[in-house]
C-alpha cells in the first residue's frame, strides 16, 4: 500500500465519524441537558435558600461538593498522562486514544472547577481570590493551600485546553478541507488558517514538544496541590506525607478507568474499531493493574503508619474508618480499587471488552468512594469525641452531583461528533511507521 | 521587486518531496515551500531554506517571566496585607514557591502558544487559493517561486523527482 493510500484511508476512517448525527444522538444530548438543567435548578434553589439546604455543617464542612471536585480533577489527570507523559516516552499505543483522553481532561476540569464555586455558597465572593485592588484592602493569602489550588487548577485548565487545541489544529484543517457551507466557515476559523506548510509544521513540532514537557510536571504538581488541601491540616487521616504521590496515583487510576469507560461505547458508535483496537485497551488495562498495585501499597502504608506510629488519634481514626458506620464504603473502595484491577493480570480479561467495561466502571465507583471516605471521615471523627458527627448528602447535593455527570457526558458526546476523536495526523504517522518504519511525531 | 512565477508540484510521498526540495536547494533555489499532511521527518529540515524555530526561546522566556510574576504577585499582595497568617510571616518564600512554579508553567505555555500563532502565521482566515485541500489528506506539495524563464527547468526537476502533477504559472499570468 502506498503512503498516499494509507493517509487517505486514515483520513476517511476518522472523518466518517463526523457524519451528520442522527435524531437519536440529539435526543441523548437533550436528555443529558435536561438532567444538567435539574442541577442548575437545584443550585439556584441553594443560592436562594442558603447553604442550609446542603448536608454540610458541623463537624463535616466539606461534603460531596468537595468530593466531586477532587474526583473530577483526578479524572482529568490521566488525559494529560496519556497525551503528554506517554508522548515523551514514545509509547505508540497512546496515538489512537490521546485525543479522547485530552477532551476528557478539559471537560473534567471544567466540571471540577464548578464545585468550589458551588461550595462557596455566596459565589460572587470568588472575586476575593483574585489579586486585584479592592476597596477593602484585602488580598488573597497565598500561604494557604486553598489559594495554591486556585492557581494550580486554573493553570491546569488553561494549559490542558491549549494543549488540546494545539493538537486539534491540523485535524480541524483536515475536516475544513472536506466540508462545505457553514461547516467549512466554522472549521476554517477554528483551524486558524492552517495550511500544512513546512513553515507551520516546524514551529508546531517545537511547540508541541514544549507543551508536553511543561504539562508533565504540571500534572504531577496539580494533584499534589489538591492533596495539600488536606495534608497541610492537622486532622487524623489527612496529615500525612504520602498524600501527594498517593493522590497523583489515584488520579491516574480513576482517569484511566474513565478513558476506558468512555472509549468502549464511543469506538463502537463512531465505527472506529480499525483505529482503536484491542491493543490500545490492553495497554490501558496493564496501566490499570500497575496503578491498582500502587493504590494497594498506599492504602497499606496508611494503615501501617496509623497502627505502628502509636499515635492514638490516628489509630482510633483508622479503626473507625474501616469498621465504623462508613466501613462498607471503605471496603467497597478497597475492593474496587485494589482487587478489581488485578483481573487485568490475565490477557483474556484485558482483551474482553465486557470485562474491561465492568472493571473500569467499578474502578470509577471505587475512586468516587475513596474521595468520599477520605474527605468525609476525617472531619466527622477527629480528636475530640464531643466533636464527632456524621454526614449524609441531601437531595440538592445529589441532584447537583448527578447533573455534573450529565454535563460531562454531554460535553464529551458533543465533542465526539463534531471534532475528530482520533488524532488524524498522528494516526497517519503511526500507520506509515507500522508499514515503512517512519520516525513518528516530533 | 520583480513579480515571480510559481511552479506547483504534487507528490504522493514524503521521500519524493524531500528529494525534490533537496535538489532545489542544491541548485541554489531559495524560495520554495513544502506542504505535507503529516509532520515532516527530521531530515526534511536539511532540504529546506530555513530550519529550527524560536518557539522554545519564547517558552523559556515565558517561564522566566512566569516565575517572576508568580513570586512578585505573592510578595506584593502579602506586603499590602501585612499580617501574620497561619503562623507564617507575611513574606514566606516556601509557600510562594508553589504559586511561582504554577505561574512558570502557565506563562511558558501562554508564550509558547502566542509564539506559535506569530511564527506559523495562524489567522482565522480561509487558506489562500494556491492551497490544495488534498494537502491535509494524502498529497504533498512543493511550490517554487522563480524568476521569469526558470519555470520550465524547475517543472522538469519536480517531474524527475516523482511529481504526479506539475502546474506552472509565469509572472503576470492570471
Short mmCIF file of C-alpha atoms in Angstrom, two decimals, chain A residues 2-5 7-9 11 87 131 136-144 147-149 151-156 158-159 162 166 169-170 173-178 184 188-211 213-215 217-218 221-222 225 228 424-426 428-429 432 438-442, chain B residues 11-15 33-46 48-56 59 73-74 76-78 80-81 83-86 88-92 94-96 98-99 101-106 108-110 112-113 115-117 119-128 130-140:
data_model
loop_
_atom_site.label_atom_id
_atom_site.label_comp_id
_atom_site.label_asym_id
_atom_site.label_seq_id
_atom_site.Cartn_x
_atom_site.Cartn_y
_atom_site.Cartn_z
CA UNK A 2 1.42 3.44 -0.93
CA UNK A 3 1.92 6.26 1.54
CA UNK A 4 -0.83 8.33 -0.06
CA UNK A 5 -3.32 5.43 0.02
CA UNK A 7 -3.11 8.51 4.52
CA UNK A 8 -6.33 8.64 2.52
CA UNK A 9 -7.66 5.63 4.36
CA UNK A 11 -8.45 10.38 6.78
CA UNK A 87 4.18 11.08 24.26
CA UNK A 131 -5.36 39.60 43.43
CA UNK A 136 -11.41 46.58 51.45
CA UNK A 137 -7.63 46.35 51.04
CA UNK A 138 -7.95 42.58 51.33
CA UNK A 139 -5.56 40.40 49.33
CA UNK A 140 -5.51 36.65 48.76
CA UNK A 141 -3.50 34.65 51.26
CA UNK A 142 -1.03 32.81 49.04
CA UNK A 143 0.26 30.93 52.08
CA UNK A 144 -2.98 28.93 52.11
CA UNK A 147 -5.12 29.58 47.16
CA UNK A 148 -2.45 27.28 45.73
CA UNK A 149 -5.35 25.19 44.48
CA UNK A 151 -3.71 28.95 40.95
CA UNK A 152 -2.93 25.29 40.15
CA UNK A 153 -6.36 24.28 38.84
CA UNK A 154 -6.81 27.43 36.76
CA UNK A 155 -3.31 26.91 35.31
CA UNK A 156 -4.14 23.28 34.61
CA UNK A 158 -5.61 26.83 30.69
CA UNK A 159 -2.68 24.59 29.78
CA UNK A 162 -4.33 24.99 24.92
CA UNK A 166 -2.93 22.78 19.62
CA UNK A 169 -5.45 22.42 14.67
CA UNK A 170 -4.10 20.25 11.79
CA UNK A 173 -7.96 21.79 8.91
CA UNK A 174 -8.49 18.28 7.50
CA UNK A 175 -12.18 18.50 8.44
CA UNK A 176 -12.40 22.00 6.93
CA UNK A 177 -10.94 20.78 3.65
CA UNK A 178 -13.69 18.17 3.35
CA UNK A 184 -16.37 24.97 6.24
CA UNK A 188 -11.93 27.33 8.83
CA UNK A 189 -12.00 29.78 11.73
CA UNK A 190 -11.18 27.06 14.27
CA UNK A 191 -8.25 25.77 12.18
CA UNK A 192 -6.71 29.27 12.23
CA UNK A 193 -5.98 29.11 8.51
CA UNK A 194 -3.73 26.04 8.91
CA UNK A 195 -2.23 25.09 5.52
CA UNK A 196 0.07 22.15 6.35
CA UNK A 197 3.06 24.21 5.26
CA UNK A 198 6.58 23.25 6.37
CA UNK A 199 6.88 26.77 7.77
CA UNK A 200 3.97 25.95 10.07
CA UNK A 201 4.97 22.37 10.89
CA UNK A 202 8.49 23.27 12.00
CA UNK A 203 7.17 25.69 14.64
CA UNK A 204 4.27 23.39 15.51
CA UNK A 205 6.60 20.45 16.26
CA UNK A 206 8.69 22.53 18.67
CA UNK A 207 5.62 24.00 20.36
CA UNK A 208 4.07 20.54 20.80
CA UNK A 209 7.19 19.15 22.48
CA UNK A 210 7.43 22.25 24.68
CA UNK A 211 3.81 21.81 25.76
CA UNK A 213 7.45 18.96 28.61
CA UNK A 214 5.60 21.67 30.52
CA UNK A 215 2.39 19.67 31.03
CA UNK A 217 5.44 18.43 35.78
CA UNK A 218 2.19 20.40 35.85
CA UNK A 221 2.05 19.34 40.76
CA UNK A 222 -1.67 19.96 40.40
CA UNK A 225 -1.51 20.71 45.42
CA UNK A 228 -2.17 19.54 50.23
CA UNK A 424 -5.67 12.06 12.21
CA UNK A 425 -2.17 13.37 11.65
CA UNK A 426 -0.52 11.15 14.24
CA UNK A 428 -1.12 8.67 9.63
CA UNK A 429 2.40 8.79 11.01
CA UNK A 432 3.19 4.74 7.98
CA UNK A 438 8.68 6.03 9.81
CA UNK A 439 10.12 8.07 12.63
CA UNK A 440 6.96 9.49 14.18
CA UNK A 441 5.82 12.79 15.57
CA UNK A 442 8.26 15.34 16.91
CA UNK B 11 3.67 14.30 -4.77
CA UNK B 12 2.41 11.14 -3.11
CA UNK B 13 5.22 10.53 -0.62
CA UNK B 14 7.36 12.38 1.88
CA UNK B 15 10.55 10.85 0.44
CA UNK B 33 7.56 25.76 0.35
CA UNK B 34 6.62 22.16 1.17
CA UNK B 35 3.07 21.15 2.09
CA UNK B 36 2.51 17.84 3.92
CA UNK B 37 -0.43 16.05 5.57
CA UNK B 38 1.89 14.89 8.38
CA UNK B 39 4.73 16.33 10.34
CA UNK B 40 7.93 16.19 8.26
CA UNK B 41 10.83 13.90 9.06
CA UNK B 42 13.85 15.46 10.76
CA UNK B 43 15.88 15.08 7.54
CA UNK B 44 13.46 17.41 5.72
CA UNK B 45 14.85 20.39 7.60
CA UNK B 46 18.18 19.96 5.79
CA UNK B 48 14.66 23.49 3.37
CA UNK B 49 15.89 27.09 3.26
CA UNK B 50 15.05 27.63 6.94
CA UNK B 51 15.23 25.22 9.88
CA UNK B 52 14.73 25.24 13.63
CA UNK B 53 12.34 27.54 15.47
CA UNK B 54 12.39 30.32 18.02
CA UNK B 55 9.36 28.87 19.78
CA UNK B 56 11.44 27.27 22.55
CA UNK B 59 8.79 29.12 26.11
CA UNK B 73 2.30 38.72 42.93
CA UNK B 74 2.64 36.79 46.22
CA UNK B 76 3.38 42.31 46.72
CA UNK B 77 -0.03 41.12 47.88
CA UNK B 78 1.39 39.94 51.22
CA UNK B 80 -0.17 45.03 51.07
CA UNK B 81 -1.89 42.85 53.68
CA UNK B 83 -0.45 40.30 58.76
CA UNK B 84 0.87 37.04 60.14
CA UNK B 85 -1.49 34.31 58.95
CA UNK B 86 -1.16 30.58 59.55
CA UNK B 88 3.90 32.34 58.76
CA UNK B 89 5.48 35.78 58.28
CA UNK B 90 3.81 37.99 55.65
CA UNK B 91 6.52 37.25 53.07
CA UNK B 92 7.09 33.47 53.23
CA UNK B 94 8.35 28.46 50.81
CA UNK B 95 4.59 28.62 50.17
CA UNK B 96 5.14 31.18 47.41
CA UNK B 98 4.11 26.71 44.72
CA UNK B 99 2.48 29.75 43.11
CA UNK B 101 6.00 27.15 39.93
CA UNK B 102 2.44 27.14 38.60
CA UNK B 103 2.91 30.60 37.08
CA UNK B 104 6.15 29.42 35.44
CA UNK B 105 4.26 26.69 33.62
CA UNK B 106 1.29 28.93 32.84
CA UNK B 108 5.66 29.38 29.49
CA UNK B 109 2.65 27.73 27.83
CA UNK B 110 0.98 31.05 27.01
CA UNK B 112 4.64 29.07 23.51
CA UNK B 113 1.10 29.32 22.13
CA UNK B 115 4.83 32.45 19.55
CA UNK B 116 3.36 29.58 17.53
CA UNK B 117 0.49 31.80 16.40
CA UNK B 119 5.67 32.39 13.70
CA UNK B 120 3.29 29.97 11.97
CA UNK B 121 1.12 32.93 10.93
CA UNK B 122 -2.06 31.36 12.27
CA UNK B 123 -5.04 33.55 11.49
CA UNK B 124 -8.75 32.68 11.43
CA UNK B 125 -8.88 33.19 7.67
CA UNK B 126 -9.50 30.90 4.70
CA UNK B 127 -6.35 29.40 3.14
CA UNK B 128 -5.04 31.19 0.01
CA UNK B 130 -2.93 28.13 -4.18
CA UNK B 131 -3.58 25.80 -1.23
CA UNK B 132 -4.81 22.38 -2.33
CA UNK B 133 -7.24 20.70 0.15
CA UNK B 134 -5.56 17.37 -0.68
CA UNK B 135 -2.55 18.58 1.34
CA UNK B 136 -4.47 17.79 4.51
CA UNK B 137 -5.47 14.36 3.24
CA UNK B 138 -2.99 12.36 1.17
CA UNK B 139 -0.92 14.69 -1.03
CA UNK B 140 2.40 16.51 -0.58
#
